[in-house]
């Protein structure tokens, strides 16, 4: 069993009280996840709450034809609220979670996650805050789909990606098209227009973002 890096846990989850952190370190399992690897899949029963220590995870849904609907990203220090919900209700997952980069996650047994809600105020607050943050991010995503054109949705998508992973968006035009339910040709045309404004620079294997506020 891999040793859980205590200093990293303290740094990423600073609001949790000492006694809770001791239990977290003693009872959780550390798992390394490679880039592109699935962390959760639709239809899977989830037995652990997922806490992200390192890396970046993407939460999304997938239809029968393999088209993706990107919901939000998880950064280091975040918890997967959907894993909390599935473990609490003993339900199958209805979403997919995939590693955008190499990552490390803590797996908290479901019975402990439930026990800590009543035992530790800081855990209770952390869970509620996780639900609220994910709900707000999902609303923003839905708003971008319901009320905005594809050009505005692309801007929102790029801003979301920059927020969690920096100014180099290491995604192909086809990957972006898949997540926005569009075609590669349309996305490439919109990206070229953005480049002409000076907001981005298109490179062979990534997009360099300069200033999306000037668009």
Short mmCIF file of C-alpha atoms in Angstrom, two decimals:
data_model
loop_
_atom_site.label_atom_id
_atom_site.label_comp_id
_atom_site.label_asym_id
_atom_site.label_seq_id
_atom_site.Cartn_x
_atom_site.Cartn_y
_atom_site.Cartn_z
CA UNK A 1 0.00 0.00 0.00
CA UNK A 2 1.31 3.43 -0.94
CA UNK A 3 2.05 5.96 1.78
CA UNK A 4 -0.27 8.95 1.75
CA UNK A 5 1.73 12.22 1.67
CA UNK A 6 0.61 13.90 4.90
CA UNK A 7 1.98 17.35 4.08
CA UNK A 8 0.14 17.39 0.75
CA UNK A 9 -3.13 16.37 2.40
CA UNK A 10 -2.73 19.16 4.97
CA UNK A 11 -2.02 21.64 2.19
CA UNK A 12 -4.93 20.65 -0.06
CA UNK A 13 -7.54 20.19 2.68
CA UNK A 14 -6.63 22.88 5.24
CA UNK A 15 -10.15 23.29 6.66
CA UNK A 16 -10.31 19.74 8.06
CA UNK A 17 -9.59 19.39 11.78
CA UNK A 18 -6.57 17.45 13.07
CA UNK A 19 -8.42 14.40 14.40
CA UNK A 20 -10.30 14.05 11.11
CA UNK A 21 -7.07 14.33 9.14
CA UNK A 22 -5.56 11.57 11.28
CA UNK A 23 -8.48 9.28 10.43
CA UNK A 24 -8.34 10.30 6.78
CA UNK A 25 -4.67 9.37 6.57
CA UNK A 26 -5.17 6.10 8.42
CA UNK A 27 -8.28 4.82 6.67
CA UNK A 28 -8.09 6.14 3.09
CA UNK A 29 -6.42 4.51 0.10
CA UNK A 30 -4.11 6.42 -2.24
CA UNK A 31 -4.58 5.66 -5.94
CA UNK A 32 -2.51 6.89 -8.87
CA UNK A 33 -4.42 7.55 -12.08
CA UNK A 34 -2.81 7.94 -15.48
CA UNK A 35 -3.75 10.61 -18.01
CA UNK A 36 -6.88 9.51 -19.90
CA UNK A 37 -7.76 6.81 -17.36
CA UNK A 38 -11.34 6.51 -16.11
CA UNK A 39 -11.88 7.20 -12.41
CA UNK A 40 -15.65 6.67 -12.48
CA UNK A 41 -17.86 5.33 -15.24
CA UNK A 42 -21.59 5.42 -15.86
CA UNK A 43 -23.44 2.42 -14.41
CA UNK A 44 -20.74 1.68 -11.82
CA UNK A 45 -21.52 1.29 -8.12
CA UNK A 46 -19.28 3.64 -6.14
CA UNK A 47 -17.97 2.45 -2.76
CA UNK A 48 -15.65 5.36 -1.91
CA UNK A 49 -15.73 9.13 -1.79
CA UNK A 50 -13.09 10.55 -4.12
CA UNK A 51 -10.77 13.35 -2.97
CA UNK A 52 -8.30 14.76 -5.50
CA UNK A 53 -4.73 15.30 -4.23
CA UNK A 54 -2.90 16.01 -7.48
CA UNK A 55 -3.80 16.57 -11.10
CA UNK A 56 -6.98 17.46 -12.97
CA UNK A 57 -10.14 15.41 -13.50
CA UNK A 58 -12.98 15.97 -15.96
CA UNK A 59 -16.59 15.19 -14.98
CA UNK A 60 -18.89 14.57 -17.93
CA UNK A 61 -21.80 12.56 -19.31
CA UNK A 62 -21.73 10.41 -22.40
CA UNK A 63 -24.62 9.44 -24.68
CA UNK A 64 -25.16 6.10 -26.45
CA UNK A 65 -23.13 7.27 -29.44
CA UNK A 66 -20.15 8.31 -27.34
CA UNK A 67 -20.77 12.06 -27.53
CA UNK A 68 -19.61 13.90 -24.41
CA UNK A 69 -21.30 16.61 -22.37
CA UNK A 70 -18.64 18.27 -20.22
CA UNK A 71 -20.01 19.25 -16.80
CA UNK A 72 -17.04 20.62 -14.84
CA UNK A 73 -13.43 20.02 -13.81
CA UNK A 74 -12.07 18.89 -10.44
CA UNK A 75 -8.81 20.40 -9.18
CA UNK A 76 -6.49 19.27 -6.40
CA UNK A 77 -8.25 19.93 -3.08
CA UNK A 78 -11.69 19.17 -4.54
CA UNK A 79 -13.99 16.28 -3.73
CA UNK A 80 -16.16 14.51 -6.28
CA UNK A 81 -19.65 15.41 -5.08
CA UNK A 82 -21.21 12.78 -7.35
CA UNK A 83 -19.15 10.04 -5.66
CA UNK A 84 -20.41 11.31 -2.29
CA UNK A 85 -24.00 11.13 -3.49
CA UNK A 86 -23.64 7.66 -5.01
CA UNK A 87 -22.02 6.19 -1.89
CA UNK A 88 -24.60 7.78 0.42
CA UNK A 89 -27.54 6.43 -1.58
CA UNK A 90 -25.93 3.20 -2.81
CA UNK A 91 -26.75 4.15 -6.39
CA UNK A 92 -25.01 3.60 -9.70
CA UNK A 93 -23.05 6.47 -11.15
CA UNK A 94 -24.72 8.44 -13.93
CA UNK A 95 -21.59 10.35 -14.88
CA UNK A 96 -18.06 9.70 -16.08
CA UNK A 97 -14.86 10.98 -14.48
CA UNK A 98 -11.60 10.88 -16.42
CA UNK A 99 -8.08 12.07 -15.64
CA UNK A 100 -7.06 15.01 -17.84
CA UNK A 101 -3.53 14.74 -16.43
CA UNK A 102 -1.75 12.16 -14.29
CA UNK A 103 -3.44 12.36 -10.90
CA UNK A 104 -3.53 11.03 -7.35
CA UNK A 105 -6.81 10.48 -5.53
CA UNK A 106 -7.75 9.52 -2.00
CA UNK A 107 -10.50 6.92 -1.72
CA UNK A 108 -12.50 7.30 1.49
CA UNK A 109 -14.65 4.25 2.41
CA UNK A 110 -18.35 5.07 2.15
CA UNK A 111 -19.18 4.11 5.74
CA UNK A 112 -16.59 6.56 7.06
CA UNK A 113 -17.78 9.38 4.85
CA UNK A 114 -21.26 8.95 6.33
CA UNK A 115 -19.97 8.58 9.89
CA UNK A 116 -17.87 11.74 9.65
CA UNK A 117 -20.90 13.85 8.69
CA UNK A 118 -22.17 13.57 12.25
CA UNK A 119 -18.80 13.27 13.96
CA UNK A 120 -16.88 16.18 12.43
CA UNK A 121 -18.30 19.63 11.77
CA UNK A 122 -15.46 20.43 9.36
CA UNK A 123 -16.30 17.36 7.24
CA UNK A 124 -19.98 18.32 7.22
CA UNK A 125 -19.08 21.83 6.04
CA UNK A 126 -16.66 20.46 3.45
CA UNK A 127 -19.30 18.16 1.96
CA UNK A 128 -21.93 20.92 1.81
CA UNK A 129 -19.43 23.31 0.21
CA UNK A 130 -18.52 20.65 -2.37
CA UNK A 131 -22.17 20.13 -3.33
CA UNK A 132 -22.73 23.87 -3.60
CA UNK A 133 -19.64 24.52 -5.73
CA UNK A 134 -20.41 21.71 -8.17
CA UNK A 135 -24.06 22.82 -8.43
CA UNK A 136 -23.04 26.39 -9.23
CA UNK A 137 -20.54 25.22 -11.85
CA UNK A 138 -23.16 22.97 -13.44
CA UNK A 139 -25.61 25.86 -13.61
CA UNK A 140 -23.00 27.96 -15.40
CA UNK A 141 -22.45 25.16 -17.90
CA UNK A 142 -26.19 24.77 -18.50
CA UNK A 143 -26.59 28.53 -18.93
CA UNK A 144 -23.84 28.55 -21.55
CA UNK A 145 -25.71 25.87 -23.52
CA UNK A 146 -29.24 27.22 -23.11
CA UNK A 147 -28.63 30.93 -23.60
CA UNK A 148 -25.43 31.32 -25.63
CA UNK A 149 -24.30 30.68 -29.19
CA UNK A 150 -21.46 28.31 -30.04
CA UNK A 151 -18.90 31.14 -30.17
CA UNK A 152 -19.83 32.20 -26.61
CA UNK A 153 -19.85 28.57 -25.45
CA UNK A 154 -16.35 28.14 -26.84
CA UNK A 155 -15.19 31.21 -24.92
CA UNK A 156 -16.77 29.87 -21.72
CA UNK A 157 -15.12 26.49 -22.31
CA UNK A 158 -11.67 28.03 -22.82
CA UNK A 159 -12.05 30.27 -19.76
CA UNK A 160 -13.04 27.26 -17.65
CA UNK A 161 -10.06 25.28 -18.88
CA UNK A 162 -7.62 28.16 -18.29
CA UNK A 163 -8.96 28.60 -14.76
CA UNK A 164 -7.99 25.09 -13.75
CA UNK A 165 -4.98 24.28 -15.92
CA UNK A 166 -3.30 27.50 -17.05
CA UNK A 167 -2.91 29.34 -20.33
CA UNK A 168 -1.85 26.37 -22.43
CA UNK A 169 -4.92 24.39 -23.50
CA UNK A 170 -3.49 21.03 -24.55
CA UNK A 171 -6.53 19.78 -26.43
CA UNK A 172 -7.03 19.11 -30.11
CA UNK A 173 -9.74 20.90 -32.11
CA UNK A 174 -11.51 17.53 -32.37
CA UNK A 175 -11.52 17.04 -28.60
CA UNK A 176 -13.01 20.49 -28.07
CA UNK A 177 -15.60 19.81 -30.77
CA UNK A 178 -16.58 16.54 -29.08
CA UNK A 179 -17.09 18.25 -25.73
CA UNK A 180 -19.13 21.07 -27.27
CA UNK A 181 -21.12 18.69 -29.50
CA UNK A 182 -19.93 20.40 -32.65
CA UNK A 183 -17.70 19.56 -35.61
CA UNK A 184 -13.95 19.99 -35.85
CA UNK A 185 -14.32 22.28 -38.87
CA UNK A 186 -16.64 24.69 -37.06
CA UNK A 187 -14.45 24.79 -33.93
CA UNK A 188 -11.30 25.35 -36.03
CA UNK A 189 -12.99 28.27 -37.80
CA UNK A 190 -14.06 29.87 -34.51
CA UNK A 191 -10.60 29.39 -33.01
CA UNK A 192 -9.04 31.02 -36.07
CA UNK A 193 -11.31 34.04 -35.56
CA UNK A 194 -10.20 34.24 -31.93
CA UNK A 195 -6.58 34.10 -33.02
CA UNK A 196 -7.16 37.02 -35.37
CA UNK A 197 -8.33 39.14 -32.41
CA UNK A 198 -5.11 38.39 -30.50
CA UNK A 199 -6.94 36.48 -27.76
CA UNK A 200 -5.17 33.19 -28.52
CA UNK A 201 -2.36 31.70 -30.56
CA UNK A 202 -2.88 28.35 -32.26
CA UNK A 203 0.08 25.97 -32.08
CA UNK A 204 0.46 22.48 -33.50
CA UNK A 205 -0.43 20.60 -30.32
CA UNK A 206 -1.99 23.21 -28.06
CA UNK A 207 -3.75 26.57 -27.81
CA UNK A 208 -1.97 29.43 -26.06
CA UNK A 209 -4.46 31.75 -24.39
CA UNK A 210 -3.47 35.42 -24.01
CA UNK A 211 -6.55 37.46 -23.07
CA UNK A 212 -10.11 36.23 -23.60
CA UNK A 213 -11.58 39.47 -22.23
CA UNK A 214 -10.69 41.41 -25.38
CA UNK A 215 -13.15 39.41 -27.52
#
